[in-house]
Coordinates of C-alpha atoms in Angstrom, one line a residue:
Chain A
M58 CA -13.4 -37.0 5.2
T59 CA -9.8 -38.0 5.8
V60 CA -7.9 -36.6 8.6
K61 CA -4.6 -34.8 7.7
I62 CA -1.8 -36.6 9.4
K63 CA 1.6 -35.0 9.7
T64 CA 4.3 -37.4 11.0
L65 CA 6.9 -35.6 13.0
E66 CA 10.3 -37.0 13.0
R67 CA 11.4 -37.8 16.5
Q68 CA 14.7 -36.0 17.3
G69 CA 17.4 -36.8 19.7
S70 CA 18.1 -40.5 19.1
T71 CA 21.3 -40.2 17.0
F72 CA 24.7 -40.6 18.6
I73 CA 25.7 -37.0 18.0
E74 CA 22.5 -35.7 19.6
K75 CA 23.0 -38.1 22.5
L76 CA 26.4 -36.6 23.1
Y77 CA 24.6 -33.4 24.1
L78 CA 27.7 -31.3 23.7
V79 CA 27.5 -30.8 19.9
E80 CA 23.8 -29.7 20.2
V81 CA 24.6 -27.6 23.2
F82 CA 27.3 -25.7 21.3
R83 CA 24.9 -25.2 18.3
G84 CA 22.3 -23.8 20.7
M85 CA 24.9 -21.5 22.2
R86 CA 25.9 -20.3 18.8
T87 CA 22.3 -19.2 18.1
T88 CA 21.9 -17.4 21.4
F89 CA 25.3 -15.7 21.0
G90 CA 24.3 -14.5 17.6
H91 CA 21.3 -12.7 19.1
F92 CA 23.4 -11.4 22.0
W93 CA 26.1 -10.0 19.6
R94 CA 23.6 -8.4 17.3
I95 CA 21.9 -6.4 20.1
L96 CA 25.2 -5.6 21.8
L97 CA 26.6 -4.0 18.6
D98 CA 23.4 -2.1 17.9
N99 CA 20.7 -2.1 20.5
S100 CA 18.2 -0.3 18.3
K101 CA 17.7 -3.8 16.7
S102 CA 15.9 -5.1 19.7
Y103 CA 12.2 -5.9 19.4
V104 CA 11.1 -3.6 22.2
R105 CA 8.6 -0.8 22.5
H106 CA 9.7 1.9 24.9
Y107 CA 6.3 1.8 26.5
P108 CA 5.5 4.9 28.5
E109 CA 7.0 7.2 25.8
V110 CA 5.9 5.2 22.7
K111 CA 2.3 4.1 22.9
P112 CA 1.0 0.9 21.3
E113 CA -1.2 1.3 18.2
I114 CA -4.9 0.7 19.2
T115 CA -7.2 -0.7 16.5
P116 CA -11.0 -0.1 16.4
R117 CA -11.5 -3.7 17.5
W118 CA -9.7 -3.0 20.8
R119 CA -12.1 -3.0 23.8
G120 CA -11.0 0.0 25.8
R121 CA -12.8 2.0 28.4
H122 CA -16.5 2.5 27.9
R123 CA -18.4 5.6 26.8
L124 CA -22.0 6.5 26.3
T125 CA -22.9 7.8 22.8
T126 CA -25.2 10.7 22.0
H127 CA -27.5 11.7 19.1
E128 CA -26.3 14.5 16.9
D129 CA -28.3 17.0 18.9
G130 CA -26.4 16.0 22.0
T131 CA -29.1 14.0 23.8
M132 CA -28.0 10.6 25.0
K133 CA -28.9 7.4 23.0
C134 CA -29.4 5.3 26.1
V135 CA -33.0 4.4 26.8
A136 CA -32.4 2.6 30.1
C137 CA -33.6 -0.8 28.8
F138 CA -31.2 -2.6 31.3
M139 CA -29.9 -5.0 28.5
C140 CA -26.3 -4.2 29.3
Q141 CA -26.8 -4.5 33.1
T142 CA -28.6 -7.8 32.7
N143 CA -25.9 -9.2 30.3
C144 CA -23.0 -8.1 32.3
P145 CA -21.2 -11.2 33.7
S146 CA -19.4 -9.3 36.4
H147 CA -22.3 -7.1 37.5
C148 CA -20.3 -3.9 37.1
I149 CA -23.0 -1.8 35.5
S150 CA -25.7 -0.3 37.7
I151 CA -28.5 1.8 36.1
E152 CA -31.3 3.7 37.6
A153 CA -34.1 4.6 35.1
G154 CA -36.1 7.8 35.2
E155 CA -38.6 9.6 33.0
R156 CA -37.3 11.2 29.8
V157 CA -38.1 14.8 29.1
D158 CA -36.4 15.5 25.8
G159 CA -39.1 13.6 23.8
K160 CA -36.7 11.0 22.2
S161 CA -38.4 8.1 24.1
E162 CA -40.1 7.4 27.4
K163 CA -37.1 6.4 29.6
M164 CA -33.6 7.5 30.2
P165 CA -31.1 6.7 33.0
I166 CA -30.8 9.2 35.8
R167 CA -27.8 7.2 37.1
F168 CA -25.4 5.0 35.0
E169 CA -22.4 3.7 36.8
I170 CA -19.7 1.3 35.6
D171 CA -17.3 0.0 38.2
L172 CA -14.1 -0.5 36.3
L173 CA -12.5 -2.5 39.1
E174 CA -15.3 -5.1 38.5
C175 CA -15.4 -4.9 34.7
I176 CA -13.6 -7.7 32.8
Y177 CA -13.8 -5.8 29.4
C178 CA -15.7 -8.6 27.7
G179 CA -17.7 -6.3 25.5
Y180 CA -21.1 -8.1 26.1
C181 CA -22.7 -4.7 27.0
V182 CA -21.7 -3.3 23.6
E183 CA -23.2 -6.3 21.9
A184 CA -26.3 -6.3 23.9
C185 CA -27.2 -2.7 23.4
P186 CA -30.1 -2.2 21.0
M187 CA -29.5 1.5 20.6
D188 CA -25.7 1.5 20.0
A189 CA -25.6 3.7 23.1
I190 CA -22.6 2.1 24.9
R191 CA -19.3 1.6 23.1
M192 CA -15.8 0.6 24.1
D193 CA -14.0 2.7 21.4
T194 CA -12.3 5.3 23.5
G195 CA -8.9 3.7 23.0
I196 CA -8.2 4.1 26.8
Y197 CA -6.4 1.0 27.9
S198 CA -4.9 2.2 31.1
V199 CA -7.2 3.2 34.0
I200 CA -5.3 4.0 37.2
S201 CA -6.2 5.8 40.3
S202 CA -5.1 6.0 43.9
E203 CA -8.6 5.6 45.3
R204 CA -11.4 3.2 44.5
S205 CA -14.3 5.8 44.2
S206 CA -12.7 7.5 41.3
V207 CA -12.6 4.2 39.3
V208 CA -16.4 4.0 39.4
K209 CA -17.3 6.0 36.3
G210 CA -20.6 8.0 36.4
M211 CA -22.9 9.0 33.6
D212 CA -21.3 12.5 33.0
E213 CA -17.8 11.2 32.5
L214 CA -19.0 8.3 30.3
L215 CA -20.9 10.8 28.1
A216 CA -18.0 13.3 28.0
T217 CA -15.4 10.9 26.7
P218 CA -15.1 11.1 22.9
G219 CA -14.5 8.0 20.7
A220 CA -11.0 7.5 19.3
F221 CA -12.1 6.4 15.8
S222 CA -14.2 7.8 13.0
E223 CA -17.6 6.3 12.4
E224 CA -16.5 4.5 9.2
D225 CA -13.5 2.9 11.0
Y226 CA -15.7 1.8 13.9
K227 CA -18.3 0.2 11.5
K228 CA -15.5 -1.6 9.7
R229 CA -14.3 -3.4 12.8
G230 CA -16.4 -6.4 11.7
L231 CA -18.2 -7.5 14.8
Chain B
M268 CA 56.5 -8.5 60.7
S269 CA 57.4 -5.3 58.9
Q270 CA 54.9 -2.7 57.9
L271 CA 55.1 -4.0 54.3
D272 CA 54.1 -7.5 55.4
I273 CA 51.1 -6.2 57.2
L274 CA 50.1 -4.0 54.3
M275 CA 50.4 -7.0 51.9
V276 CA 48.2 -9.2 54.2
V277 CA 45.6 -6.4 54.3
L278 CA 45.6 -6.0 50.6
R279 CA 45.3 -9.7 49.9
V280 CA 42.4 -10.1 52.3
A281 CA 40.7 -7.1 50.9
F282 CA 41.0 -8.5 47.4
G283 CA 39.7 -11.9 48.5
A284 CA 36.8 -10.3 50.4
F285 CA 35.7 -7.5 48.1
I286 CA 36.3 -8.9 44.6
P287 CA 33.6 -11.7 45.0
I288 CA 31.2 -9.1 46.4
C289 CA 31.9 -6.7 43.6
F290 CA 31.3 -9.5 41.2
I291 CA 27.8 -10.0 42.7
A292 CA 26.8 -6.6 41.2
I293 CA 28.6 -7.4 37.9
G294 CA 27.1 -11.0 37.8
V295 CA 23.5 -9.8 38.4
W296 CA 23.9 -7.0 35.9
M297 CA 25.5 -9.4 33.3
E298 CA 22.7 -11.9 33.9
R299 CA 19.9 -9.5 33.4
R300 CA 21.3 -7.5 30.5
G301 CA 22.7 -10.7 29.0
A302 CA 19.3 -12.4 29.2
G303 CA 17.8 -9.4 27.6
F304 CA 20.2 -9.3 24.7
I305 CA 20.0 -13.0 24.1
Q306 CA 16.2 -12.7 23.9
D307 CA 16.3 -9.6 21.7
R308 CA 15.3 -7.3 24.6
L309 CA 17.2 -4.7 26.3
G310 CA 17.0 -5.7 30.0
P311 CA 16.7 -3.2 32.9
N312 CA 17.8 0.2 31.6
R313 CA 15.6 2.7 33.3
C314 CA 16.9 3.1 36.8
N315 CA 19.1 6.2 37.2
I316 CA 20.7 8.6 39.6
F317 CA 20.5 12.1 38.3
G318 CA 20.0 10.6 34.8
F319 CA 23.0 8.4 35.0
R320 CA 22.1 4.8 34.4
A321 CA 25.6 3.2 34.1
G322 CA 24.3 0.8 31.5
G323 CA 21.7 -0.6 34.0
L324 CA 24.0 -1.1 36.9
V325 CA 21.9 1.3 39.0
Q326 CA 19.1 -1.2 38.9
N327 CA 21.2 -3.4 41.3
L328 CA 21.2 -0.6 43.8
A329 CA 17.4 -0.3 43.6
D330 CA 17.0 -4.1 44.0
G331 CA 19.3 -4.0 47.0
V332 CA 17.3 -1.3 48.6
K333 CA 14.1 -3.1 47.9
L334 CA 15.4 -6.4 49.4
I335 CA 16.8 -4.7 52.5
F336 CA 13.6 -2.7 53.2
K337 CA 11.1 -5.6 52.6
E338 CA 9.4 -7.1 55.7
D339 CA 11.7 -9.7 57.1
M340 CA 9.3 -12.3 58.3
I341 CA 9.5 -15.9 59.5
A342 CA 6.3 -17.9 59.0
G343 CA 4.6 -19.1 62.1
H344 CA 4.8 -22.8 61.3
I345 CA 8.6 -22.8 61.3
Q346 CA 9.8 -24.5 64.5
H347 CA 13.6 -24.4 64.2
K348 CA 14.1 -20.7 63.7
F349 CA 17.9 -20.9 64.4
Y350 CA 18.5 -23.3 61.5
F351 CA 16.1 -21.3 59.3
V352 CA 18.2 -18.2 59.8
L353 CA 21.5 -20.1 59.7
A354 CA 20.9 -21.6 56.2
P355 CA 21.3 -18.5 54.1
V356 CA 24.3 -17.5 56.1
L357 CA 25.9 -20.9 55.4
V358 CA 25.3 -20.6 51.7
F359 CA 26.7 -17.1 51.4
F360 CA 29.6 -17.6 53.8
T361 CA 30.9 -20.9 52.3
A362 CA 30.7 -19.4 48.8
L363 CA 32.7 -16.4 49.9
V364 CA 35.3 -18.3 51.8
S365 CA 36.0 -20.7 49.0
F366 CA 37.6 -17.9 47.0
A367 CA 40.3 -17.6 49.6
V368 CA 42.7 -20.1 48.1
I369 CA 42.6 -18.9 44.5
P370 CA 45.8 -17.3 43.3
F371 CA 45.2 -14.0 41.4
A372 CA 48.8 -13.2 40.5
D373 CA 52.2 -14.8 40.6
T374 CA 54.3 -14.6 43.7
L375 CA 55.2 -11.0 44.3
I376 CA 58.9 -10.4 45.1
L377 CA 59.4 -7.1 46.9
G378 CA 62.9 -6.3 48.4
G379 CA 64.0 -10.0 48.3
K380 CA 60.9 -11.2 50.2
S381 CA 58.2 -13.2 48.3
Y382 CA 54.5 -12.8 48.9
I383 CA 52.1 -15.5 47.6
M384 CA 49.2 -13.7 46.0
Q385 CA 46.4 -15.8 47.6
T386 CA 44.1 -14.5 50.3
V387 CA 45.0 -17.5 52.5
P388 CA 48.3 -19.0 51.3
L389 CA 47.3 -22.6 52.0
D390 CA 49.0 -25.6 50.5
I391 CA 45.9 -27.7 50.3
G392 CA 44.4 -25.4 47.7
I393 CA 41.9 -27.4 45.7
L394 CA 40.9 -29.5 48.7
W395 CA 39.8 -26.4 50.5
F396 CA 37.7 -25.4 47.5
L397 CA 36.1 -28.9 47.4
A398 CA 35.4 -28.8 51.1
C399 CA 33.8 -25.3 51.0
T400 CA 31.6 -25.9 48.0
G401 CA 30.6 -29.3 49.4
F402 CA 29.5 -27.6 52.6
A403 CA 27.5 -25.0 50.7
V404 CA 24.9 -27.6 49.9
Y405 CA 24.2 -28.1 53.6
G406 CA 22.8 -24.6 53.6
I407 CA 20.4 -25.5 50.9
I408 CA 19.4 -28.8 52.5
L409 CA 19.0 -27.0 55.9
A410 CA 16.9 -24.3 54.3
G411 CA 14.6 -26.9 52.6
W412 CA 14.2 -28.9 55.8
S413 CA 13.7 -26.0 58.3
S414 CA 11.2 -24.3 56.0
H415 CA 8.8 -27.1 56.9
N416 CA 7.3 -26.9 53.4
K417 CA 6.8 -29.6 50.9
Y418 CA 8.4 -27.6 48.1
G419 CA 11.2 -26.6 50.3
I420 CA 11.9 -30.3 51.3
L421 CA 11.7 -31.4 47.7
G422 CA 14.2 -28.7 46.7
G423 CA 16.6 -29.7 49.5
L424 CA 16.3 -33.4 48.6
R425 CA 16.9 -32.8 45.0
S426 CA 19.9 -30.7 45.8
A427 CA 21.4 -33.4 48.1
A428 CA 20.9 -36.1 45.4
Q429 CA 22.4 -33.9 42.8
V430 CA 25.4 -33.0 44.8
I431 CA 26.2 -36.6 45.5
A432 CA 25.8 -37.5 41.8
Y433 CA 28.1 -34.6 40.7
E434 CA 30.7 -34.3 43.4
I435 CA 32.1 -37.7 42.4
P436 CA 32.8 -36.9 38.7
M437 CA 34.1 -33.5 39.8
G438 CA 36.5 -35.1 42.3
L439 CA 37.6 -37.7 39.8
A440 CA 38.2 -35.0 37.1
I441 CA 40.4 -33.2 39.7
V442 CA 42.2 -36.5 40.4
S443 CA 43.3 -36.8 36.8
L444 CA 44.2 -33.2 36.8
L445 CA 46.4 -33.7 39.9
V446 CA 48.1 -36.6 38.1
V447 CA 49.1 -34.1 35.4
Y448 CA 50.1 -31.2 37.7
G449 CA 51.5 -33.3 40.5
T450 CA 50.3 -30.9 43.2
V451 CA 47.2 -29.7 45.0
N452 CA 48.6 -26.2 45.6
L453 CA 46.7 -23.9 43.3
S454 CA 49.6 -21.4 43.1
E455 CA 51.8 -24.1 41.8
I456 CA 49.1 -25.4 39.4
A457 CA 48.8 -21.8 38.0
R458 CA 52.6 -21.5 37.7
F459 CA 52.7 -24.9 35.9
Q460 CA 50.4 -23.6 33.2
G461 CA 52.8 -20.8 32.4
Q462 CA 55.0 -23.4 30.5
L463 CA 54.8 -24.0 26.8
L464 CA 53.9 -27.3 25.2
F465 CA 56.2 -28.2 22.2
G466 CA 57.5 -24.6 22.7
F467 CA 54.5 -22.8 21.3
I468 CA 51.2 -23.9 22.8
P469 CA 50.4 -22.6 26.3
M470 CA 50.4 -25.6 28.7
W471 CA 46.9 -24.9 30.0
G472 CA 44.7 -27.5 31.6
V473 CA 42.2 -27.3 28.8
I474 CA 44.9 -28.6 26.3
L475 CA 46.3 -31.3 28.7
Q476 CA 42.9 -32.4 29.9
P477 CA 40.2 -31.9 27.2
L478 CA 37.9 -34.5 28.7
G479 CA 38.5 -33.3 32.2
V480 CA 37.4 -29.8 31.3
V481 CA 34.1 -30.9 30.0
I482 CA 33.5 -33.1 33.1
F483 CA 34.6 -30.4 35.5
I484 CA 32.6 -27.6 33.9
V485 CA 29.4 -29.7 33.8
A486 CA 29.9 -30.7 37.4
A487 CA 30.6 -27.1 38.4
F488 CA 27.4 -26.0 36.8
A489 CA 25.5 -28.7 38.8
E490 CA 27.5 -27.6 41.9
T491 CA 26.4 -24.0 41.7
N492 CA 22.7 -25.0 41.1
R493 CA 22.4 -23.1 37.9
T494 CA 20.5 -24.0 34.8
P495 CA 20.4 -26.6 33.2
F496 CA 20.8 -28.1 36.7
D497 CA 18.8 -25.7 38.9
F498 CA 16.7 -28.5 40.4
A499 CA 16.9 -27.2 44.0
E500 CA 15.1 -24.0 42.8
G501 CA 13.1 -25.5 39.9
E502 CA 10.9 -22.5 39.5
S503 CA 8.4 -24.1 37.2
E504 CA 8.2 -27.4 39.1
I505 CA 8.5 -26.7 42.8
V506 CA 7.8 -22.9 42.8
A507 CA 11.0 -21.7 44.4
G508 CA 12.3 -24.9 46.0
F509 CA 14.5 -24.4 49.0
H510 CA 14.1 -20.6 49.4
I511 CA 10.3 -20.6 49.1
E512 CA 9.7 -19.5 52.7
Y513 CA 12.4 -16.8 52.7
S514 CA 11.8 -13.2 52.2
S515 CA 13.7 -9.9 52.3
M516 CA 17.5 -10.1 52.9
K517 CA 17.4 -13.8 53.9
F518 CA 16.3 -14.5 50.4
G519 CA 18.8 -11.9 49.3
M520 CA 21.6 -13.9 51.0
F521 CA 20.7 -17.0 48.9
F522 CA 20.5 -14.8 45.8
L523 CA 23.9 -13.2 46.4
G524 CA 25.4 -16.5 47.5
E525 CA 24.4 -17.9 44.1
Y526 CA 26.3 -15.2 42.3
V527 CA 29.3 -15.5 44.6
A528 CA 29.3 -19.2 44.0
M529 CA 29.1 -18.6 40.3
F530 CA 32.1 -16.2 40.4
V531 CA 34.1 -18.5 42.6
S532 CA 33.5 -21.5 40.4
S533 CA 34.4 -19.5 37.4
A534 CA 37.6 -18.5 39.1
I535 CA 38.4 -22.1 40.0
I536 CA 37.7 -23.3 36.4
V537 CA 40.0 -20.5 35.1
T538 CA 42.7 -21.5 37.6
L539 CA 42.6 -25.2 36.9
F540 CA 42.0 -25.2 33.1
F541 CA 42.5 -21.8 31.6
G542 CA 45.9 -20.8 33.0
G543 CA 44.8 -18.9 36.0
Y544 CA 46.4 -15.5 36.0
Q545 CA 48.8 -16.5 33.2
I546 CA 48.9 -14.3 30.0
P547 CA 49.5 -16.7 27.1
W548 CA 53.2 -16.8 25.9
L549 CA 54.1 -14.2 28.6
A550 CA 55.4 -16.0 31.7
T551 CA 56.2 -13.9 34.7
E552 CA 60.0 -13.8 34.2
T553 CA 59.5 -12.9 30.5
M554 CA 57.2 -10.0 31.5
V555 CA 59.7 -8.8 34.1
A556 CA 62.5 -8.8 31.6
Y557 CA 60.4 -7.1 28.9
A558 CA 58.4 -4.8 31.0
Q559 CA 59.1 -1.7 29.0
P560 CA 58.2 -3.1 25.5
I561 CA 55.0 -4.5 27.0
A562 CA 54.2 -1.0 28.5
I563 CA 54.8 0.6 25.1
V564 CA 52.5 -1.9 23.3
L565 CA 49.8 -1.3 26.0
M566 CA 50.2 2.5 25.5
L567 CA 49.6 2.1 21.8
L568 CA 46.7 -0.3 22.2
L569 CA 44.8 1.7 24.9
P570 CA 43.8 4.7 22.8
V571 CA 42.6 2.4 20.0
I572 CA 40.5 0.4 22.4
T573 CA 39.1 3.5 24.0
Y574 CA 38.3 5.0 20.6
Y575 CA 36.2 2.0 19.6
F576 CA 34.6 1.7 23.0
T577 CA 33.6 5.3 23.1
N578 CA 32.2 5.0 19.6
W579 CA 30.1 2.1 20.8
I580 CA 28.8 4.1 23.7
R581 CA 28.0 7.0 21.3
K582 CA 26.1 4.7 19.0
N583 CA 24.1 2.8 21.6
N584 CA 23.4 5.3 24.3
V585 CA 20.6 7.1 22.5
S586 CA 16.8 7.0 22.8
H587 CA 15.2 4.9 20.1
Y588 CA 12.3 7.4 19.6
N589 CA 12.0 11.0 18.8
R590 CA 13.0 13.0 21.8
Q591 CA 14.1 16.6 21.9
N592 CA 17.3 17.3 23.7
D593 CA 18.0 13.6 24.2
P594 CA 19.2 13.3 27.8
L595 CA 20.9 10.0 26.9
V596 CA 23.2 11.8 24.5
R597 CA 24.2 14.1 27.3
E598 CA 24.8 11.0 29.5
A599 CA 26.9 9.4 26.8
N600 CA 29.1 12.5 26.6
V601 CA 29.9 12.3 30.3
Y602 CA 30.7 8.6 30.0
I603 CA 33.0 9.2 27.0
K604 CA 34.8 12.0 28.9
I605 CA 35.3 9.6 31.9
C606 CA 36.6 6.9 29.5
W607 CA 39.2 9.3 28.0
I608 CA 40.2 10.6 31.4
L609 CA 40.8 7.1 32.7
A610 CA 42.7 6.1 29.6
A611 CA 44.9 9.2 29.9
A612 CA 45.6 8.4 33.6
V613 CA 46.7 4.8 32.7
E614 CA 48.7 6.2 29.8
L615 CA 50.5 8.5 32.2
I616 CA 51.3 5.7 34.6
L617 CA 52.6 3.6 31.7
L618 CA 54.7 6.5 30.5
T619 CA 56.4 7.0 33.8
L620 CA 57.2 3.2 33.6
V621 CA 58.8 3.7 30.2
V622 CA 60.6 7.0 30.7
I623 CA 62.0 6.6 34.2
N624 CA 63.6 3.2 34.4
P625 CA 61.9 1.8 37.5
S626 CA 63.3 -0.4 40.2
A627 CA 62.9 -4.1 40.2
D628 CA 60.1 -3.8 42.7
G629 CA 58.1 -1.4 40.5
V630 CA 58.4 -3.8 37.6
R631 CA 57.2 -6.7 39.8
I632 CA 54.2 -4.7 40.9
F633 CA 53.4 -3.8 37.2
V634 CA 53.5 -7.5 36.3
V635 CA 51.3 -8.5 39.2
L636 CA 48.7 -5.8 38.2
L637 CA 48.7 -7.1 34.6
Q638 CA 48.3 -10.7 35.9
M639 CA 45.4 -9.6 38.2
A640 CA 43.7 -7.9 35.2
S641 CA 44.2 -11.1 33.1
F642 CA 42.7 -13.3 35.9
L643 CA 39.7 -11.0 36.4
L644 CA 39.1 -10.8 32.6
K645 CA 39.2 -14.6 32.3
A646 CA 36.9 -15.0 35.3
T647 CA 34.4 -12.4 33.9
I648 CA 34.4 -14.3 30.6
M649 CA 33.7 -17.5 32.4
C650 CA 30.9 -15.8 34.3
F651 CA 29.5 -14.8 31.0
V652 CA 29.6 -18.4 29.9
Y653 CA 27.5 -19.3 33.0
V654 CA 24.9 -16.6 31.9
W655 CA 25.1 -17.7 28.3
V656 CA 24.4 -21.3 29.1
R657 CA 21.6 -20.4 31.5
W658 CA 19.7 -18.6 28.8
T659 CA 20.4 -21.2 26.1
L660 CA 19.5 -24.5 27.8
P661 CA 16.3 -25.6 29.4
R662 CA 16.3 -27.5 32.7
F663 CA 17.1 -31.3 32.5
R664 CA 14.4 -33.8 33.6
Y665 CA 15.3 -35.2 37.0
D666 CA 16.0 -38.7 35.7
Q667 CA 18.1 -37.3 32.8
L668 CA 20.2 -35.4 35.4
Q669 CA 20.9 -38.6 37.4
K670 CA 21.6 -40.6 34.3
L671 CA 24.0 -38.0 33.0
G672 CA 25.8 -37.9 36.4
W673 CA 26.1 -41.6 37.1
Q674 CA 26.1 -43.3 33.7
I675 CA 28.0 -40.9 31.6
L676 CA 30.1 -38.5 33.6
L677 CA 31.3 -41.1 36.2
P678 CA 32.6 -43.7 33.7
M679 CA 34.0 -40.9 31.5
S680 CA 36.0 -39.5 34.4
L681 CA 37.3 -43.0 35.3
V682 CA 38.4 -43.6 31.8
N683 CA 40.0 -40.1 31.8
I684 CA 42.0 -41.1 34.9
F685 CA 43.3 -44.3 33.2
I686 CA 44.3 -42.5 30.0
T687 CA 46.0 -39.6 31.9
S688 CA 47.9 -42.0 34.2
A689 CA 49.0 -44.1 31.2
V690 CA 50.3 -41.1 29.3
V691 CA 52.0 -39.7 32.3
V692 CA 53.7 -43.0 33.2
A693 CA 54.7 -43.5 29.5
L694 CA 56.3 -40.0 29.3
S695 CA 58.1 -40.1 32.6

């Protein structure tokens, strides 16, 4: 197999270029063009006015986690500890207990994610055999004035709805 | 000394002290908004007082408050605390003082007495400027050395080497300029540029000394430590260079000093090469003689300019997303009203000049005000050039900097002296 070779022409050795001034003025013409365009009509700038205009979040985006449920409202998680074992930053802590709703034998009685530790890598989602943990809430900004409220417990994780339809989520191609 | 004499002294000193400080605000604002516009962004435009953002100028206030209230600390390893504190003062003070010799209007003649419109009417003019800006670098070297930090030392060293390399071409460019003007007094230099070459070209330094302009401006960029010659700071190479150990208002002094230096060197470039306060084709005596026609032309021009300016405000001071009862439109309405009120006030003043034939003194003051406006406009444009170049060119490599200084600018300025002297001798 031959390697594709692209020979780049080395710039800057001609007399005109060595004079600097000509090239400097050409550069200044370019930047002034941009300056003048925005000065005359500042709606042409490539800016999102962030707090008011939110960015568009795609289904592939790894946002804050949530725990999914079966259609009858019982949680899918079976406390297999896959996500906790996989987590590179040790932010998930699970305590397993006996399951009483008949879906399986185990379920978590405590499921906490410390979002200050989490690096949003998505390994927990990939590891989960039950599709019980997802990062499809579309929440990208978690702020708080105290540490304890950033550790999300089971109730909050279960209560957060997903931001996308089931079809869109399946199409994200992971 | 009469009361008028004292008043004139106070006015001139006030101008010399406050204009550079006002230009800090304008310079910082121009830098940040200009950088934004050049990079297709908007720059800081959120800060406001009761919804009034003044185009982003309020951000300067916020920055100032932040700098003043930050913890003012001196790191424990610094042994020479006196020099450490002295350094930012030196940088700021020398930059401010070097503005003192720059003439901002032609000599004002009131009641037979003439007042030179310089803060300090010195004959040595340009030499004072060279001495002061040369001294500013001591502040930077002192800061680098007393910080007791390797980055600080490197910044100071670079600055010292750079100043040696660029003071020489700058001085030589001035020498060839002095050959042309025949004086070091900046007032006389500015007056000289009011003449006309061949009867129709303004005799500005830029036309008499095309090579000198390039050398001087390049050297002035190096002198003020701004990109592409910001080696003393060298953010991406030596973190922050000479001001790495400084915080709070001590850093603020360096920061403000840089902008004062930028304004002052714009002012000196304008004075030496772009006619100073001169309005092209309108020498002082012409303006005094034709004060009323000039006032009428201004009266006609002002509403047109205000009309286009207010339209520009109306177009650009809106939110770029759906917003009910857009507060920015309300803000724009206030600005537009202020613009028209100001325009009306100026019109009224001009009208009194046209209707009641004023005394000679009144005409003189009118001319001086016009020249001051012309000088400030030119200096502002030159400040913009500083900003413009900063956001266009990347930093030079250190050896390229020295090569440019010693191998290109130095011989070029020597050749320039020879050519200039030859022409001057041949013509006289």
